[in-house]
mmCIF file of C-alpha atoms and ligand atoms in Angstrom:
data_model
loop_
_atom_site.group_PDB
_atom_site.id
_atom_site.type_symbol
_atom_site.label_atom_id
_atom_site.label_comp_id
_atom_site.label_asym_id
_atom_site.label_seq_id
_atom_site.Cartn_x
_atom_site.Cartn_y
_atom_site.Cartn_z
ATOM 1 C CA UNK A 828 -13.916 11.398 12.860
ATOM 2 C CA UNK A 829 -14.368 8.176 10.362
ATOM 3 C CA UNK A 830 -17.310 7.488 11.649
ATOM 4 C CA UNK A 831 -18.946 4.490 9.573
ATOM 5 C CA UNK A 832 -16.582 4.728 6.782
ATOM 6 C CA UNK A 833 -13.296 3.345 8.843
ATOM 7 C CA UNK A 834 -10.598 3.723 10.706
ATOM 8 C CA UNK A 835 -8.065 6.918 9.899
ATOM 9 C CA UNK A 836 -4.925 5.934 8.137
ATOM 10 C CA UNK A 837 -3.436 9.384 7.670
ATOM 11 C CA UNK A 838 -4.115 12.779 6.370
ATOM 12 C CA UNK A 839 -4.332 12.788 2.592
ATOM 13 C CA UNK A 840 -2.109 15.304 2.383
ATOM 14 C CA UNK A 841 0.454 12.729 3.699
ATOM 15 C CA UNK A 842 -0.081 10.121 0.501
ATOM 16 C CA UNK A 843 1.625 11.860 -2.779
ATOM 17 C CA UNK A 844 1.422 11.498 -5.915
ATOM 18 C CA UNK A 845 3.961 9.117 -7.422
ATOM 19 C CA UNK A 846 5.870 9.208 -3.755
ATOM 20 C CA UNK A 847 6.412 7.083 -1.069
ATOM 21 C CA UNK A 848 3.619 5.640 0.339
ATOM 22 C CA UNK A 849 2.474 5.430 4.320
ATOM 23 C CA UNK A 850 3.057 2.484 6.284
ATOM 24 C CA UNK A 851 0.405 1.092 8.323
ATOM 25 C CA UNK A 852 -0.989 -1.937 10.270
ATOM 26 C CA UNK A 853 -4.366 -3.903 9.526
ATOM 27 C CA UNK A 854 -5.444 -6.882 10.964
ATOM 28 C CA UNK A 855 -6.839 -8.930 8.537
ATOM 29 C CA UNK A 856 -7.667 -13.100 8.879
ATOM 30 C CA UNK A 857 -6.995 -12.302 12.011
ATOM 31 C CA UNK A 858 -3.566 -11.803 11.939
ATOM 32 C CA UNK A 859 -1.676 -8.055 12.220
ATOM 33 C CA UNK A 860 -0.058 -7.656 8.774
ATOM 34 C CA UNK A 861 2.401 -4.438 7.242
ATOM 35 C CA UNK A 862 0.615 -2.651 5.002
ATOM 36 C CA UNK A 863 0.962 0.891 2.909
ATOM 37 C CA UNK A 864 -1.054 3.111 1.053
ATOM 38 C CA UNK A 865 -0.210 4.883 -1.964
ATOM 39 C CA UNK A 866 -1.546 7.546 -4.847
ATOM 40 C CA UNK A 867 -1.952 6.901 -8.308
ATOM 41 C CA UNK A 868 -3.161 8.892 -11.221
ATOM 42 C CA UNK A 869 -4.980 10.523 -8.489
ATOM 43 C CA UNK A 870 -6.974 7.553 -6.466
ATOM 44 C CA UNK A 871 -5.428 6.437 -3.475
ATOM 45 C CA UNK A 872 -4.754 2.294 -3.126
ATOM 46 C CA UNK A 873 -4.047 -0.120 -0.189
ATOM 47 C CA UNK A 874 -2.417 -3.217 0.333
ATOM 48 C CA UNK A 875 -1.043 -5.859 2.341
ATOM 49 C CA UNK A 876 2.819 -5.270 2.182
ATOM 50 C CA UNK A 877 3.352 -8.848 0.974
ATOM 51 C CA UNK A 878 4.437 -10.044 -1.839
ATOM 52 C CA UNK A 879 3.404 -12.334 -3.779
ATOM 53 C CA UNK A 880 6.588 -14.170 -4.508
ATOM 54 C CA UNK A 881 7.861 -15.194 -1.171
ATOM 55 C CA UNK A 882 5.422 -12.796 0.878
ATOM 56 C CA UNK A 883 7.995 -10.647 2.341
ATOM 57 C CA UNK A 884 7.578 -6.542 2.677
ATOM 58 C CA UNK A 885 8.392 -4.558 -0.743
ATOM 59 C CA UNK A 886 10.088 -2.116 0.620
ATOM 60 C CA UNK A 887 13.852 -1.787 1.766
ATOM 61 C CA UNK A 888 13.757 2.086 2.104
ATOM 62 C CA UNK A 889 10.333 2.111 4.859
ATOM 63 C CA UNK A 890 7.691 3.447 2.211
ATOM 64 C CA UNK A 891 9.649 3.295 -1.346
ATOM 65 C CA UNK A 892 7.132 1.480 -3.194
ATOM 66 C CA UNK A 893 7.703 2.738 -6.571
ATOM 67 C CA UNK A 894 10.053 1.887 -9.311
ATOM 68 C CA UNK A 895 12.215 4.613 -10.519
ATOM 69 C CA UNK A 896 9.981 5.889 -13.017
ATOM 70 C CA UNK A 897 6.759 6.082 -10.860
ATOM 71 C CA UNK A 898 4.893 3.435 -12.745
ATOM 72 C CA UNK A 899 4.671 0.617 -11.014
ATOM 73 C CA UNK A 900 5.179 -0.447 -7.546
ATOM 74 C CA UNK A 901 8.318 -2.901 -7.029
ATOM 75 C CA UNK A 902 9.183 -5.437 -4.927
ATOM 76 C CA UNK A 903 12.928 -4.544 -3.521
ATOM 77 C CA UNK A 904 13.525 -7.900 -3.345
ATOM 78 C CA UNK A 905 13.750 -9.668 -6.358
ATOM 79 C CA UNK A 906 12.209 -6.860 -8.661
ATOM 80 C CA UNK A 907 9.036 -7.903 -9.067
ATOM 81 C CA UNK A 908 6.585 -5.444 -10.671
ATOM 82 C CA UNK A 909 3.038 -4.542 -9.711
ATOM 83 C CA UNK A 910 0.080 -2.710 -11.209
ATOM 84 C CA UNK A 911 -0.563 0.554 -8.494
ATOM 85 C CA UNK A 912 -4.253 0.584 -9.380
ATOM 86 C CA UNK A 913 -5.326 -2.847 -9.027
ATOM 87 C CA UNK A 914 -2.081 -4.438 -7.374
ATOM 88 C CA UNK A 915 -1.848 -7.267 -10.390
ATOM 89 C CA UNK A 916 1.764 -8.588 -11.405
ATOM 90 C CA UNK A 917 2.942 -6.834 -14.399
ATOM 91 C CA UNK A 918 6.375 -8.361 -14.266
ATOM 92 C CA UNK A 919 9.139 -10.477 -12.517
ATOM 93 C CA UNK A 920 8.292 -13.668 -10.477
ATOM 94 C CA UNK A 921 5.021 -12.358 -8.668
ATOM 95 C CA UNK A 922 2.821 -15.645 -9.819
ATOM 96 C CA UNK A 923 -0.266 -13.103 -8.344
ATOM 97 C CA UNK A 924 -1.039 -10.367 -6.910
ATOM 98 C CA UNK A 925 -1.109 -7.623 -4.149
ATOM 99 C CA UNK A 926 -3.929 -8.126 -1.426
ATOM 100 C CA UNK A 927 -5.762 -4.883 -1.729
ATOM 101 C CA UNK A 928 -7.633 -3.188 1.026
ATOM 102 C CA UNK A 929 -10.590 -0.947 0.630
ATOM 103 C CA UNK A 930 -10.236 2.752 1.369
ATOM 104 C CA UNK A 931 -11.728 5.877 0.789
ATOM 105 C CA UNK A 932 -10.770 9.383 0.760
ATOM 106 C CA UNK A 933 -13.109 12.155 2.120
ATOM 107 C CA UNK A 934 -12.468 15.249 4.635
ATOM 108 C CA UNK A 935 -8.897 15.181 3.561
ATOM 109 C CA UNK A 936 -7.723 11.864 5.330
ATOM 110 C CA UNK A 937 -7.388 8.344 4.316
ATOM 111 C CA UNK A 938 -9.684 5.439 5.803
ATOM 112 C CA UNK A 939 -9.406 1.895 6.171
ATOM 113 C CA UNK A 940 -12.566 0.703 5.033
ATOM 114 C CA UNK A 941 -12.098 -3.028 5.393
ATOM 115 C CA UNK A 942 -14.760 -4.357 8.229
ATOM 116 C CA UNK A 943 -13.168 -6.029 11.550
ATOM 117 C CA UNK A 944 -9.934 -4.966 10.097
ATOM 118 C CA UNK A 945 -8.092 -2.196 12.805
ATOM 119 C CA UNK A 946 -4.959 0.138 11.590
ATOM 120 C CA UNK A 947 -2.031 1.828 13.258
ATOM 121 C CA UNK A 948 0.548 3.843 11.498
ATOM 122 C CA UNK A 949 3.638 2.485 11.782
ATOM 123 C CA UNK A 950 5.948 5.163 13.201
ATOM 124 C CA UNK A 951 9.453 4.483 11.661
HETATM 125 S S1 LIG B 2112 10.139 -11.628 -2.719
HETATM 126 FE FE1 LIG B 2112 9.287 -10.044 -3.954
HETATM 127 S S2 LIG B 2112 10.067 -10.483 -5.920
HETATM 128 FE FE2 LIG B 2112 10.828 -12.095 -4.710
#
């Protein structure tokens, strides 16, 4: 049970390090948006799955996020490059940043801790 602390994404068992990252739905300005959760360096990190070039999903391959060497999260589109901790452009024509969504880890699952904000993983 999340009790206070949000809504379950997935088990954290689910989220590895470096790999591809889970899929989910948020609603957030009250809209339903794609978004994905990954791990780095140990710390797990959410965001909208825009970006923020023309604000299309990252991913071709449902939940490749990463760039071949597991350092930064890439845009499949154009190439553009993203910090995983903080979601901040490091590279190609992002002109900004990820939307990141607050969520913590505890009792070995992932929560969505975003207020009025509701999740769904995406089954693909
Ligand atoms: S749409 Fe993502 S880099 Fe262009």
């Amino acid at each position: 049970m999340a009790g206070s602390d949000g809504r379950l994404i997935c088990p954290s068992a689910a989220v590895i390090e470096g790999g591809d990252g889970v899929r989910f739905s948020v609603t957030h300005d009250g809209a339903t948006h794609s978004a994905f959760a990954i791990r780095y360096r140990d710390q797990v990190h959410a965001y909208l799955n825009r970006c923020a070039h023309r604000g299309v999903e990252l991913d071709w391959v449902p939940g490749r996020f990463f760039d071949r060497d597991g350092r930064y999260l890439i845009c499949a589109t154009h190439g553009a490059l993203y910090e995983p901790g903080s979601g901040r452009c490091a590279g190609g024509p992002c002109g900004g940043g990820l939307v990141k969504l607050a969520v913590i880890e505890k009792n070995s699952g992932i929560y969505l801790v975003a207020a009025g904000s509701s999740d769904e993983r995406e089954q693909r």
